Amino acid sequence: MAEEQARPVLATHSGKFHCDDVFAYAVLRLALGLRAAGEDHILVRTRKPEAIAAADIVWDVGTVYDAAARRFDHHQRGAPERPDGTPFSSAGLVWQEYGEAAVAAILPEEARGFAEGIAAELDRSLILRIDEVDNGVSASGPVRDDDLGLAALAGDFNPPWDSPEAEGPDAGSAAFVAASAFAEGVLRRRVDGMRARRAAEAFVLESHRAGADPQILVLARGMPWKSAVFTHELPVLFCVSPASNGNWMLDTMPPEPGSFAQRMPLPADWAGLQGEELAARCGVADAVFVHLRRFVGAARTREGAVEMARRALATP
């Protein structure tokens, strides 16, 4: 009995679940280092006031928001809103208290310095969107989910009305746990992508500082690099990096995010050429190809790709 009481009790509402309560549960388990319900904590899905009052952490039910008391409901009058007026969902409220710890739990130890920034970025994007869809409103007006949105995909875990899983005191609880595992997977992948982007940015800046020409960025590994160039307003025109097939790629830099244009395209008389014909035209013996649209080329070696970039810069 003492062991049972030592396990924290986490409570949310019974019945049909939504993305916000599913996601909040995933965040809580990560932040608190919890594994599975029944192992190191007790999950209660209920609307009984006495069970809610007895729980250690409550979200999306109970008509109380009090972070200090670990109560995170958003259905009551006077429920909190974001500074822009968008109402919080339970996921948004839980995230304000536990989001950074959840992110830190996902990150490897050497990357945990990114936790605060990643948590803030996720709050502005993923968590805000959950809040908007759950409440059906944003700062700019009504919103709705789409069939491939996270809220819809999480909602699909609910058992249909005529399923045996939709009946009884534990109706939908197994599906709720499965949906939370899905939400955790989404969060883990999103965090890891943001970590990788920040690590790439640091690598890009270091490589640019070490480079011989500020207009040519040379990377020892393939990675996202354009965002760092835009963010830090680097004067990069070309990027050289290794490809998985053993070649070294020569990429051009667009003038703005999302653009298919180039700050400086590769020379017009290289366009669409390959192999020996390209090598003769550009003067680089191991040149492989230049795309007809002049936004990318390749050589067999790092030195060859860098030389192609230098010759492109010198072409009138």
PDB file of C-alpha atoms in Angstrom:
ATOM      1  CA  MET A   1       0.000   0.000   0.000  1.00  0.00           C
ATOM      2  CA  ALA A   2       2.837   2.418   0.816  1.00  0.00           C
ATOM      3  CA  GLU A   3       4.382   1.738  -2.604  1.00  0.00           C
ATOM      4  CA  GLU A   4       1.005   2.420  -4.277  1.00  0.00           C
ATOM      5  CA  GLN A   5       0.650   5.735  -2.468  1.00  0.00           C
ATOM      6  CA  ALA A   6       4.232   6.749  -3.307  1.00  0.00           C
ATOM      7  CA  ARG A   7       3.445   6.765  -6.998  1.00  0.00           C
ATOM      8  CA  PRO A   8       2.113  10.150  -8.204  1.00  0.00           C
ATOM      9  CA  VAL A   9      -1.459  10.233  -9.437  1.00  0.00           C
ATOM     10  CA  LEU A  10      -2.012  12.028 -12.736  1.00  0.00           C
ATOM     11  CA  ALA A  11      -5.620  12.786 -13.632  1.00  0.00           C
ATOM     12  CA  THR A  12      -7.455  14.014 -16.697  1.00  0.00           C
ATOM     13  CA  HIS A  13     -11.016  13.633 -17.931  1.00  0.00           C
ATOM     14  CA  SER A  14     -12.623  10.396 -19.042  1.00  0.00           C
ATOM     15  CA  GLY A  15     -14.498   9.890 -22.305  1.00  0.00           C
ATOM     16  CA  LYS A  16     -13.388  11.179 -25.676  1.00  0.00           C
ATOM     17  CA  PHE A  17      -9.901  12.652 -25.654  1.00  0.00           C
ATOM     18  CA  HIS A  18      -8.363  15.392 -27.756  1.00  0.00           C
ATOM     19  CA  CYS A  19      -4.898  16.429 -28.824  1.00  0.00           C
ATOM     20  CA  ASP A  20      -4.390  18.791 -25.893  1.00  0.00           C
ATOM     21  CA  ASP A  21      -4.952  16.275 -23.076  1.00  0.00           C
ATOM     22  CA  VAL A  22      -3.030  13.586 -24.979  1.00  0.00           C
ATOM     23  CA  PHE A  23      -0.105  15.911 -25.619  1.00  0.00           C
ATOM     24  CA  ALA A  24      -0.094  17.251 -22.067  1.00  0.00           C
ATOM     25  CA  TYR A  25       0.253  13.712 -20.725  1.00  0.00           C
ATOM     26  CA  ALA A  26       3.245  13.085 -23.005  1.00  0.00           C
ATOM     27  CA  VAL A  27       4.895  16.313 -21.808  1.00  0.00           C
ATOM     28  CA  LEU A  28       4.304  15.462 -18.148  1.00  0.00           C
ATOM     29  CA  ARG A  29       5.770  11.993 -18.457  1.00  0.00           C
ATOM     30  CA  LEU A  30       8.878  13.328 -20.186  1.00  0.00           C
ATOM     31  CA  ALA A  31       9.381  16.236 -17.807  1.00  0.00           C
ATOM     32  CA  LEU A  32       8.866  14.114 -14.686  1.00  0.00           C
ATOM     33  CA  GLY A  33      10.852  11.132 -15.944  1.00  0.00           C
ATOM     34  CA  LEU A  34       7.845   8.814 -15.814  1.00  0.00           C
ATOM     35  CA  ARG A  35       7.539   5.593 -17.772  1.00  0.00           C
ATOM     36  CA  ALA A  36       4.246   3.743 -18.098  1.00  0.00           C
ATOM     37  CA  ALA A  37       1.025   4.140 -16.155  1.00  0.00           C
ATOM     38  CA  GLY A  38       0.877   1.472 -13.468  1.00  0.00           C
ATOM     39  CA  GLU A  39       4.665   1.242 -13.209  1.00  0.00           C
ATOM     40  CA  ASP A  40       5.868   4.482 -11.655  1.00  0.00           C
ATOM     41  CA  HIS A  41       2.674   6.558 -11.690  1.00  0.00           C
ATOM     42  CA  ILE A  42      -1.078   6.155 -11.726  1.00  0.00           C
ATOM     43  CA  LEU A  43      -3.147   7.531 -14.579  1.00  0.00           C
ATOM     44  CA  VAL A  44      -6.763   8.342 -13.695  1.00  0.00           C
ATOM     45  CA  ARG A  45      -9.258   9.350 -16.363  1.00  0.00           C
ATOM     46  CA  THR A  46     -12.324  10.584 -14.525  1.00  0.00           C
ATOM     47  CA  ARG A  47     -14.815  13.375 -13.973  1.00  0.00           C
ATOM     48  CA  LYS A  48     -15.465  12.504 -10.328  1.00  0.00           C
ATOM     49  CA  PRO A  49     -14.647  15.548  -8.151  1.00  0.00           C
ATOM     50  CA  GLU A  50     -13.250  13.500  -5.291  1.00  0.00           C
ATOM     51  CA  ALA A  51     -10.835  11.621  -7.575  1.00  0.00           C
ATOM     52  CA  ILE A  52      -9.759  14.874  -9.207  1.00  0.00           C
ATOM     53  CA  ALA A  53      -9.178  16.536  -5.832  1.00  0.00           C
ATOM     54  CA  ALA A  54      -7.048  13.613  -4.642  1.00  0.00           C
ATOM     55  CA  ALA A  55      -4.748  13.614  -7.694  1.00  0.00           C
ATOM     56  CA  ASP A  56      -1.258  15.081  -7.618  1.00  0.00           C
ATOM     57  CA  ILE A  57      -1.461  16.612 -11.104  1.00  0.00           C
ATOM     58  CA  VAL A  58      -4.676  17.412 -12.985  1.00  0.00           C
ATOM     59  CA  TRP A  59      -5.143  18.719 -16.512  1.00  0.00           C
ATOM     60  CA  ASP A  60      -8.076  19.466 -18.821  1.00  0.00           C
ATOM     61  CA  VAL A  61     -10.600  18.897 -16.049  1.00  0.00           C
ATOM     62  CA  GLY A  62     -11.416  20.308 -12.613  1.00  0.00           C
ATOM     63  CA  THR A  63     -12.187  23.950 -13.571  1.00  0.00           C
ATOM     64  CA  VAL A  64      -8.989  25.228 -11.898  1.00  0.00           C
ATOM     65  CA  TYR A  65      -5.788  26.694 -13.254  1.00  0.00           C
ATOM     66  CA  ASP A  66      -3.145  26.947 -10.557  1.00  0.00           C
ATOM     67  CA  ALA A  67       0.341  25.984 -11.666  1.00  0.00           C
ATOM     68  CA  ALA A  68       1.634  25.955  -8.085  1.00  0.00           C
ATOM     69  CA  ALA A  69      -1.062  23.434  -7.161  1.00  0.00           C
ATOM     70  CA  ARG A  70      -0.425  21.557 -10.423  1.00  0.00           C
ATOM     71  CA  ARG A  71      -3.952  22.124 -11.759  1.00  0.00           C
ATOM     72  CA  PHE A  72      -4.138  22.869 -15.495  1.00  0.00           C
ATOM     73  CA  ASP A  73      -7.717  23.276 -16.679  1.00  0.00           C
ATOM     74  CA  HIS A  74      -8.861  25.854 -19.229  1.00  0.00           C
ATOM     75  CA  HIS A  75     -12.652  25.436 -19.325  1.00  0.00           C
ATOM     76  CA  GLN A  76     -13.593  27.720 -16.448  1.00  0.00           C
ATOM     77  CA  ARG A  77     -14.545  31.385 -16.590  1.00  0.00           C
ATOM     78  CA  GLY A  78     -11.463  33.537 -16.367  1.00  0.00           C
ATOM     79  CA  ALA A  79      -9.246  30.824 -17.860  1.00  0.00           C
ATOM     80  CA  PRO A  80      -5.847  32.191 -18.894  1.00  0.00           C
ATOM     81  CA  GLU A  81      -5.052  33.454 -22.359  1.00  0.00           C
ATOM     82  CA  ARG A  82      -1.841  34.061 -24.228  1.00  0.00           C
ATOM     83  CA  PRO A  83      -0.617  37.661 -24.491  1.00  0.00           C
ATOM     84  CA  ASP A  84      -2.165  37.894 -27.968  1.00  0.00           C
ATOM     85  CA  GLY A  85      -5.563  36.803 -26.642  1.00  0.00           C
ATOM     86  CA  THR A  86      -5.492  33.199 -27.861  1.00  0.00           C
ATOM     87  CA  PRO A  87      -6.963  30.919 -25.168  1.00  0.00           C
ATOM     88  CA  PHE A  88      -4.687  28.264 -23.740  1.00  0.00           C
ATOM     89  CA  SER A  89      -5.554  24.594 -23.994  1.00  0.00           C
ATOM     90  CA  SER A  90      -4.410  22.196 -21.296  1.00  0.00           C
ATOM     91  CA  ALA A  91      -1.363  21.404 -23.458  1.00  0.00           C
ATOM     92  CA  GLY A  92      -0.414  25.076 -23.554  1.00  0.00           C
ATOM     93  CA  LEU A  93      -0.809  25.453 -19.794  1.00  0.00           C
ATOM     94  CA  VAL A  94       1.214  22.334 -19.036  1.00  0.00           C
ATOM     95  CA  TRP A  95       3.864  23.453 -21.504  1.00  0.00           C
ATOM     96  CA  GLN A  96       4.383  26.767 -19.693  1.00  0.00           C
ATOM     97  CA  GLU A  97       5.337  24.829 -16.568  1.00  0.00           C
ATOM     98  CA  TYR A  98       6.958  21.661 -17.924  1.00  0.00           C
ATOM     99  CA  GLY A  99       7.876  22.283 -21.558  1.00  0.00           C
ATOM    100  CA  GLU A 100      11.525  23.148 -21.061  1.00  0.00           C
ATOM    101  CA  ALA A 101      12.060  20.146 -18.788  1.00  0.00           C
ATOM    102  CA  ALA A 102      10.375  17.881 -21.348  1.00  0.00           C
ATOM    103  CA  VAL A 103      12.642  19.194 -24.094  1.00  0.00           C
ATOM    104  CA  ALA A 104      15.719  18.747 -21.893  1.00  0.00           C
ATOM    105  CA  ALA A 105      14.701  15.150 -21.225  1.00  0.00           C
ATOM    106  CA  ILE A 106      14.665  14.470 -24.972  1.00  0.00           C
ATOM    107  CA  LEU A 107      17.966  16.173 -25.774  1.00  0.00           C
ATOM    108  CA  PRO A 108      21.328  14.449 -25.304  1.00  0.00           C
ATOM    109  CA  GLU A 109      23.273  15.879 -22.391  1.00  0.00           C
ATOM    110  CA  GLU A 110      25.682  17.838 -24.579  1.00  0.00           C
ATOM    111  CA  ALA A 111      22.773  19.637 -26.309  1.00  0.00           C
ATOM    112  CA  ARG A 112      20.690  20.577 -23.271  1.00  0.00           C
ATOM    113  CA  GLY A 113      21.826  24.160 -23.545  1.00  0.00           C
ATOM    114  CA  PHE A 114      19.388  24.356 -26.470  1.00  0.00           C
ATOM    115  CA  ALA A 115      16.402  23.368 -24.283  1.00  0.00           C
ATOM    116  CA  GLU A 116      15.168  26.865 -23.426  1.00  0.00           C
ATOM    117  CA  GLY A 117      15.319  28.110 -27.013  1.00  0.00           C
ATOM    118  CA  ILE A 118      13.704  24.990 -28.457  1.00  0.00           C
ATOM    119  CA  ALA A 119      10.907  25.068 -25.858  1.00  0.00           C
ATOM    120  CA  ALA A 120      10.174  28.709 -26.696  1.00  0.00           C
ATOM    121  CA  GLU A 121      10.177  28.012 -30.439  1.00  0.00           C
ATOM    122  CA  LEU A 122       7.862  25.035 -30.006  1.00  0.00           C
ATOM    123  CA  ASP A 123       5.520  27.148 -27.896  1.00  0.00           C
ATOM    124  CA  ARG A 124       5.241  29.684 -30.723  1.00  0.00           C
ATOM    125  CA  SER A 125       4.501  27.011 -33.297  1.00  0.00           C
ATOM    126  CA  LEU A 126       3.350  23.528 -32.308  1.00  0.00           C
ATOM    127  CA  ILE A 127       1.884  24.286 -28.875  1.00  0.00           C
ATOM    128  CA  LEU A 128       0.156  27.456 -30.029  1.00  0.00           C
ATOM    129  CA  ARG A 129      -1.452  25.498 -32.856  1.00  0.00           C
ATOM    130  CA  ILE A 130      -2.758  22.885 -30.400  1.00  0.00           C
ATOM    131  CA  ASP A 131      -4.228  25.710 -28.300  1.00  0.00           C
ATOM    132  CA  GLU A 132      -5.870  27.274 -31.348  1.00  0.00           C
ATOM    133  CA  VAL A 133      -7.429  24.076 -32.670  1.00  0.00           C
ATOM    134  CA  ASP A 134      -8.625  22.873 -29.271  1.00  0.00           C
ATOM    135  CA  ASN A 135     -10.411  26.166 -28.614  1.00  0.00           C
ATOM    136  CA  GLY A 136     -11.435  26.781 -32.213  1.00  0.00           C
ATOM    137  CA  VAL A 137     -10.110  30.317 -32.054  1.00  0.00           C
ATOM    138  CA  SER A 138      -6.857  32.242 -32.383  1.00  0.00           C
ATOM    139  CA  ALA A 139      -5.847  35.852 -32.009  1.00  0.00           C
ATOM    140  CA  SER A 140      -6.851  36.384 -35.634  1.00  0.00           C
ATOM    141  CA  GLY A 141     -10.259  34.659 -35.465  1.00  0.00           C
ATOM    142  CA  PRO A 142     -11.854  31.208 -35.769  1.00  0.00           C
ATOM    143  CA  VAL A 143      -9.663  28.240 -36.708  1.00  0.00           C
ATOM    144  CA  ARG A 144     -10.248  24.635 -37.608  1.00  0.00           C
ATOM    145  CA  ASP A 145      -8.103  21.558 -37.896  1.00  0.00           C
ATOM    146  CA  ASP A 146      -7.597  19.648 -41.118  1.00  0.00           C
ATOM    147  CA  ASP A 147      -7.733  15.897 -41.672  1.00  0.00           C
ATOM    148  CA  LEU A 148      -3.947  15.604 -41.608  1.00  0.00           C
ATOM    149  CA  GLY A 149      -3.366  17.993 -38.711  1.00  0.00           C
ATOM    150  CA  LEU A 150      -1.942  16.768 -35.418  1.00  0.00           C
ATOM    151  CA  ALA A 151      -5.240  17.254 -33.595  1.00  0.00           C
ATOM    152  CA  ALA A 152      -7.116  15.162 -36.138  1.00  0.00           C
ATOM    153  CA  LEU A 153      -4.502  12.409 -36.100  1.00  0.00           C
ATOM    154  CA  ALA A 154      -4.531  12.262 -32.302  1.00  0.00           C
ATOM    155  CA  GLY A 155      -8.332  12.236 -32.311  1.00  0.00           C
ATOM    156  CA  ASP A 156      -8.334   9.255 -34.664  1.00  0.00           C
ATOM    157  CA  PHE A 157      -7.075   7.135 -31.759  1.00  0.00           C
ATOM    158  CA  ASN A 158     -10.485   7.401 -30.062  1.00  0.00           C
ATOM    159  CA  PRO A 159     -12.351   4.097 -30.385  1.00  0.00           C
ATOM    160  CA  PRO A 160     -15.501   4.286 -32.537  1.00  0.00           C
ATOM    161  CA  TRP A 161     -18.836   4.402 -30.741  1.00  0.00           C
ATOM    162  CA  ASP A 162     -19.692   0.776 -31.541  1.00  0.00           C
ATOM    163  CA  SER A 163     -16.347  -0.654 -30.429  1.00  0.00           C
ATOM    164  CA  PRO A 164     -16.181  -2.686 -27.192  1.00  0.00           C
ATOM    165  CA  GLU A 165     -13.336  -0.345 -26.174  1.00  0.00           C
ATOM    166  CA  ALA A 166     -15.835   2.533 -26.049  1.00  0.00           C
ATOM    167  CA  GLU A 167     -17.800   0.903 -23.226  1.00  0.00           C
ATOM    168  CA  GLY A 168     -17.190   0.532 -19.506  1.00  0.00           C
ATOM    169  CA  PRO A 169     -15.339   2.497 -16.810  1.00  0.00           C
ATOM    170  CA  ASP A 170     -12.012   2.313 -18.660  1.00  0.00           C
ATOM    171  CA  ALA A 171     -13.449   3.272 -22.034  1.00  0.00           C
ATOM    172  CA  GLY A 172     -10.782   4.711 -24.294  1.00  0.00           C
ATOM    173  CA  SER A 173      -8.005   4.574 -21.721  1.00  0.00           C
ATOM    174  CA  ALA A 174      -5.795   2.194 -23.705  1.00  0.00           C
ATOM    175  CA  ALA A 175      -6.385   4.318 -26.801  1.00  0.00           C
ATOM    176  CA  PHE A 176      -5.497   7.449 -24.813  1.00  0.00           C
ATOM    177  CA  VAL A 177      -2.145   5.937 -23.838  1.00  0.00           C
ATOM    178  CA  ALA A 178      -1.500   4.934 -27.455  1.00  0.00           C
ATOM    179  CA  ALA A 179      -2.365   8.440 -28.652  1.00  0.00           C
ATOM    180  CA  SER A 180       0.002   9.919 -26.077  1.00  0.00           C
ATOM    181  CA  ALA A 181       2.797   7.680 -27.322  1.00  0.00           C
ATOM    182  CA  PHE A 182       2.096   8.996 -30.819  1.00  0.00           C
ATOM    183  CA  ALA A 183       2.233  12.593 -29.535  1.00  0.00           C
ATOM    184  CA  GLU A 184       5.500  11.879 -27.741  1.00  0.00           C
ATOM    185  CA  GLY A 185       6.974  10.566 -30.981  1.00  0.00           C
ATOM    186  CA  VAL A 186       5.963  13.759 -32.785  1.00  0.00           C
ATOM    187  CA  LEU A 187       7.522  15.861 -30.040  1.00  0.00           C
ATOM    188  CA  ARG A 188      10.734  13.848 -29.962  1.00  0.00           C
ATOM    189  CA  ARG A 189      11.225  14.149 -33.714  1.00  0.00           C
ATOM    190  CA  ARG A 190      10.438  17.862 -33.706  1.00  0.00           C
ATOM    191  CA  VAL A 191      12.875  18.511 -30.855  1.00  0.00           C
ATOM    192  CA  ASP A 192      15.610  16.486 -32.502  1.00  0.00           C
ATOM    193  CA  GLY A 193      15.141  18.374 -35.762  1.00  0.00           C
ATOM    194  CA  MET A 194      15.423  21.697 -33.944  1.00  0.00           C
ATOM    195  CA  ARG A 195      18.512  20.478 -32.101  1.00  0.00           C
ATOM    196  CA  ALA A 196      20.088  19.421 -35.376  1.00  0.00           C
ATOM    197  CA  ARG A 197      19.300  22.785 -36.968  1.00  0.00           C
ATOM    198  CA  ARG A 198      20.975  24.633 -34.089  1.00  0.00           C
ATOM    199  CA  ALA A 199      23.983  22.329 -34.208  1.00  0.00           C
ATOM    200  CA  ALA A 200      24.229  22.931 -37.962  1.00  0.00           C
ATOM    201  CA  GLU A 201      24.055  26.681 -37.425  1.00  0.00           C
ATOM    202  CA  ALA A 202      26.999  26.554 -35.024  1.00  0.00           C
ATOM    203  CA  PHE A 203      28.945  24.403 -37.494  1.00  0.00           C
ATOM    204  CA  VAL A 204      28.143  26.754 -40.398  1.00  0.00           C
ATOM    205  CA  LEU A 205      29.316  29.812 -38.463  1.00  0.00           C
ATOM    206  CA  GLU A 206      32.538  28.107 -37.416  1.00  0.00           C
ATOM    207  CA  SER A 207      33.211  26.920 -40.983  1.00  0.00           C
ATOM    208  CA  HIS A 208      32.510  30.358 -42.407  1.00  0.00           C
ATOM    209  CA  ARG A 209      34.920  32.017 -39.967  1.00  0.00           C
ATOM    210  CA  ALA A 210      37.610  29.496 -40.924  1.00  0.00           C
ATOM    211  CA  GLY A 211      37.054  29.843 -44.667  1.00  0.00           C
ATOM    212  CA  ALA A 212      39.469  31.466 -47.094  1.00  0.00           C
ATOM    213  CA  ASP A 213      36.727  33.363 -48.958  1.00  0.00           C
ATOM    214  CA  PRO A 214      33.621  34.713 -47.148  1.00  0.00           C
ATOM    215  CA  GLN A 215      31.594  34.183 -50.335  1.00  0.00           C
ATOM    216  CA  ILE A 216      32.356  30.445 -50.421  1.00  0.00           C
ATOM    217  CA  LEU A 217      31.157  28.293 -47.517  1.00  0.00           C
ATOM    218  CA  VAL A 218      32.945  24.926 -47.316  1.00  0.00           C
ATOM    219  CA  LEU A 219      31.404  22.279 -45.051  1.00  0.00           C
ATOM    220  CA  ALA A 220      32.971  18.974 -44.051  1.00  0.00           C
ATOM    221  CA  ARG A 221      29.516  17.349 -43.859  1.00  0.00           C
ATOM    222  CA  GLY A 222      26.191  17.824 -45.573  1.00  0.00           C
ATOM    223  CA  MET A 223      23.737  19.739 -43.372  1.00  0.00           C
ATOM    224  CA  PRO A 224      21.107  22.522 -43.518  1.00  0.00           C
ATOM    225  CA  TRP A 225      23.077  25.745 -44.022  1.00  0.00           C
ATOM    226  CA  LYS A 226      20.910  28.364 -45.723  1.00  0.00           C
ATOM    227  CA  SER A 227      18.962  29.327 -42.595  1.00  0.00           C
ATOM    228  CA  ALA A 228      22.197  30.203 -40.766  1.00  0.00           C
ATOM    229  CA  VAL A 229      23.374  32.295 -43.717  1.00  0.00           C
ATOM    230  CA  PHE A 230      20.112  34.261 -43.693  1.00  0.00           C
ATOM    231  CA  THR A 231      19.958  34.607 -39.913  1.00  0.00           C
ATOM    232  CA  HIS A 232      23.510  35.900 -39.603  1.00  0.00           C
ATOM    233  CA  GLU A 233      23.500  37.825 -42.898  1.00  0.00           C
ATOM    234  CA  LEU A 234      26.579  36.053 -44.203  1.00  0.00           C
ATOM    235  CA  PRO A 235      27.825  37.116 -47.678  1.00  0.00           C
ATOM    236  CA  VAL A 236      27.780  33.514 -48.949  1.00  0.00           C
ATOM    237  CA  LEU A 237      27.177  32.943 -52.662  1.00  0.00           C
ATOM    238  CA  PHE A 238      28.205  29.285 -52.942  1.00  0.00           C
ATOM    239  CA  CYS A 239      28.357  26.318 -50.567  1.00  0.00           C
ATOM    240  CA  VAL A 240      30.566  23.270 -51.078  1.00  0.00           C
ATOM    241  CA  SER A 241      29.751  20.063 -49.188  1.00  0.00           C
ATOM    242  CA  PRO A 242      30.078  16.273 -49.649  1.00  0.00           C
ATOM    243  CA  ALA A 243      27.257  14.210 -51.145  1.00  0.00           C
ATOM    244  CA  SER A 244      26.343  10.638 -50.220  1.00  0.00           C
ATOM    245  CA  ASN A 245      27.541   9.357 -53.628  1.00  0.00           C
ATOM    246  CA  GLY A 246      31.104  10.567 -53.001  1.00  0.00           C
ATOM    247  CA  ASN A 247      30.914  13.725 -55.097  1.00  0.00           C
ATOM    248  CA  TRP A 248      31.229  17.242 -53.670  1.00  0.00           C
ATOM    249  CA  MET A 249      28.248  19.473 -54.329  1.00  0.00           C
ATOM    250  CA  LEU A 250      28.398  23.129 -55.303  1.00  0.00           C
ATOM    251  CA  ASP A 251      25.156  24.827 -54.226  1.00  0.00           C
ATOM    252  CA  THR A 252      24.099  28.400 -54.910  1.00  0.00           C
ATOM    253  CA  MET A 253      22.557  30.695 -52.299  1.00  0.00           C
ATOM    254  CA  PRO A 254      19.017  32.045 -52.841  1.00  0.00           C
ATOM    255  CA  PRO A 255      18.377  35.763 -52.281  1.00  0.00           C
ATOM    256  CA  GLU A 256      15.626  35.127 -49.722  1.00  0.00           C
ATOM    257  CA  PRO A 257      14.073  32.153 -47.887  1.00  0.00           C
ATOM    258  CA  GLY A 258      11.907  29.997 -50.133  1.00  0.00           C
ATOM    259  CA  SER A 259      13.194  31.549 -53.348  1.00  0.00           C
ATOM    260  CA  PHE A 260      14.253  29.412 -56.318  1.00  0.00           C
ATOM    261  CA  ALA A 261      16.465  32.226 -57.623  1.00  0.00           C
ATOM    262  CA  GLN A 262      20.155  32.607 -56.804  1.00  0.00           C
ATOM    263  CA  ARG A 263      22.244  35.452 -55.442  1.00  0.00           C
ATOM    264  CA  MET A 264      24.705  34.423 -58.154  1.00  0.00           C
ATOM    265  CA  PRO A 265      23.833  31.552 -60.513  1.00  0.00           C
ATOM    266  CA  LEU A 266      26.585  29.380 -61.925  1.00  0.00           C
ATOM    267  CA  PRO A 267      27.922  30.643 -65.274  1.00  0.00           C
ATOM    268  CA  ALA A 268      25.520  30.431 -68.191  1.00  0.00           C
ATOM    269  CA  ASP A 269      27.976  28.610 -70.442  1.00  0.00           C
ATOM    270  CA  TRP A 270      28.271  25.786 -67.847  1.00  0.00           C
ATOM    271  CA  ALA A 271      24.514  25.152 -67.798  1.00  0.00           C
ATOM    272  CA  GLY A 272      23.485  21.563 -68.544  1.00  0.00           C
ATOM    273  CA  LEU A 273      27.030  20.324 -69.196  1.00  0.00           C
ATOM    274  CA  GLN A 274      28.553  17.134 -67.786  1.00  0.00           C
ATOM    275  CA  GLY A 275      31.860  15.291 -67.576  1.00  0.00           C
ATOM    276  CA  GLU A 276      34.576  16.080 -70.071  1.00  0.00           C
ATOM    277  CA  GLU A 277      32.548  18.740 -71.839  1.00  0.00           C
ATOM    278  CA  LEU A 278      31.987  20.620 -68.575  1.00  0.00           C
ATOM    279  CA  ALA A 279      35.624  20.135 -67.498  1.00  0.00           C
ATOM    280  CA  ALA A 280      36.836  21.652 -70.757  1.00  0.00           C
ATOM    281  CA  ARG A 281      34.448  24.581 -70.451  1.00  0.00           C
ATOM    282  CA  CYS A 282      35.011  25.452 -66.764  1.00  0.00           C
ATOM    283  CA  GLY A 283      38.679  24.447 -66.537  1.00  0.00           C
ATOM    284  CA  VAL A 284      38.225  22.037 -63.589  1.00  0.00           C
ATOM    285  CA  ALA A 285      39.402  18.533 -64.488  1.00  0.00           C
ATOM    286  CA  ASP A 286      37.097  16.605 -62.153  1.00  0.00           C
ATOM    287  CA  ALA A 287      33.928  18.643 -62.728  1.00  0.00           C
ATOM    288  CA  VAL A 288      30.898  16.327 -62.888  1.00  0.00           C
ATOM    289  CA  PHE A 289      27.862  18.403 -63.877  1.00  0.00           C
ATOM    290  CA  VAL A 290      26.049  21.726 -63.663  1.00  0.00           C
ATOM    291  CA  HIS A 291      22.263  21.777 -63.626  1.00  0.00           C
ATOM    292  CA  LEU A 292      20.556  23.388 -66.584  1.00  0.00           C
ATOM    293  CA  ARG A 293      18.972  25.906 -64.188  1.00  0.00           C
ATOM    294  CA  ARG A 294      22.452  26.794 -62.838  1.00  0.00           C
ATOM    295  CA  PHE A 295      21.575  26.432 -59.141  1.00  0.00           C
ATOM    296  CA  VAL A 296      23.748  23.383 -58.402  1.00  0.00           C
ATOM    297  CA  GLY A 297      26.802  21.576 -59.714  1.00  0.00           C
ATOM    298  CA  ALA A 298      29.311  18.968 -58.574  1.00  0.00           C
ATOM    299  CA  ALA A 299      32.892  17.794 -58.797  1.00  0.00           C
ATOM    300  CA  ARG A 300      34.502  14.548 -57.721  1.00  0.00           C
ATOM    301  CA  THR A 301      36.675  16.219 -55.071  1.00  0.00           C
ATOM    302  CA  ARG A 302      36.417  18.984 -52.503  1.00  0.00           C
ATOM    303  CA  GLU A 303      39.210  20.867 -54.236  1.00  0.00           C
ATOM    304  CA  GLY A 304      37.439  20.607 -57.566  1.00  0.00           C
ATOM    305  CA  ALA A 305      34.147  21.940 -56.212  1.00  0.00           C
ATOM    306  CA  VAL A 306      35.929  24.832 -54.471  1.00  0.00           C
ATOM    307  CA  GLU A 307      37.757  25.663 -57.678  1.00  0.00           C
ATOM    308  CA  MET A 308      34.471  25.652 -59.603  1.00  0.00           C
ATOM    309  CA  ALA A 309      33.118  28.154 -57.046  1.00  0.00           C
ATOM    310  CA  ARG A 310      36.187  30.377 -57.423  1.00  0.00           C
ATOM    311  CA  ARG A 311      35.949  30.325 -61.209  1.00  0.00           C
ATOM    312  CA  ALA A 312      32.225  31.062 -61.039  1.00  0.00           C
ATOM    313  CA  LEU A 313      32.965  34.122 -58.880  1.00  0.00           C
ATOM    314  CA  ALA A 314      35.545  35.297 -61.405  1.00  0.00           C
ATOM    315  CA  THR A 315      33.210  34.875 -64.386  1.00  0.00           C
ATOM    316  CA  PRO A 316      31.867  38.228 -65.614  1.00  0.00           C
TER     317      PRO A 316
END
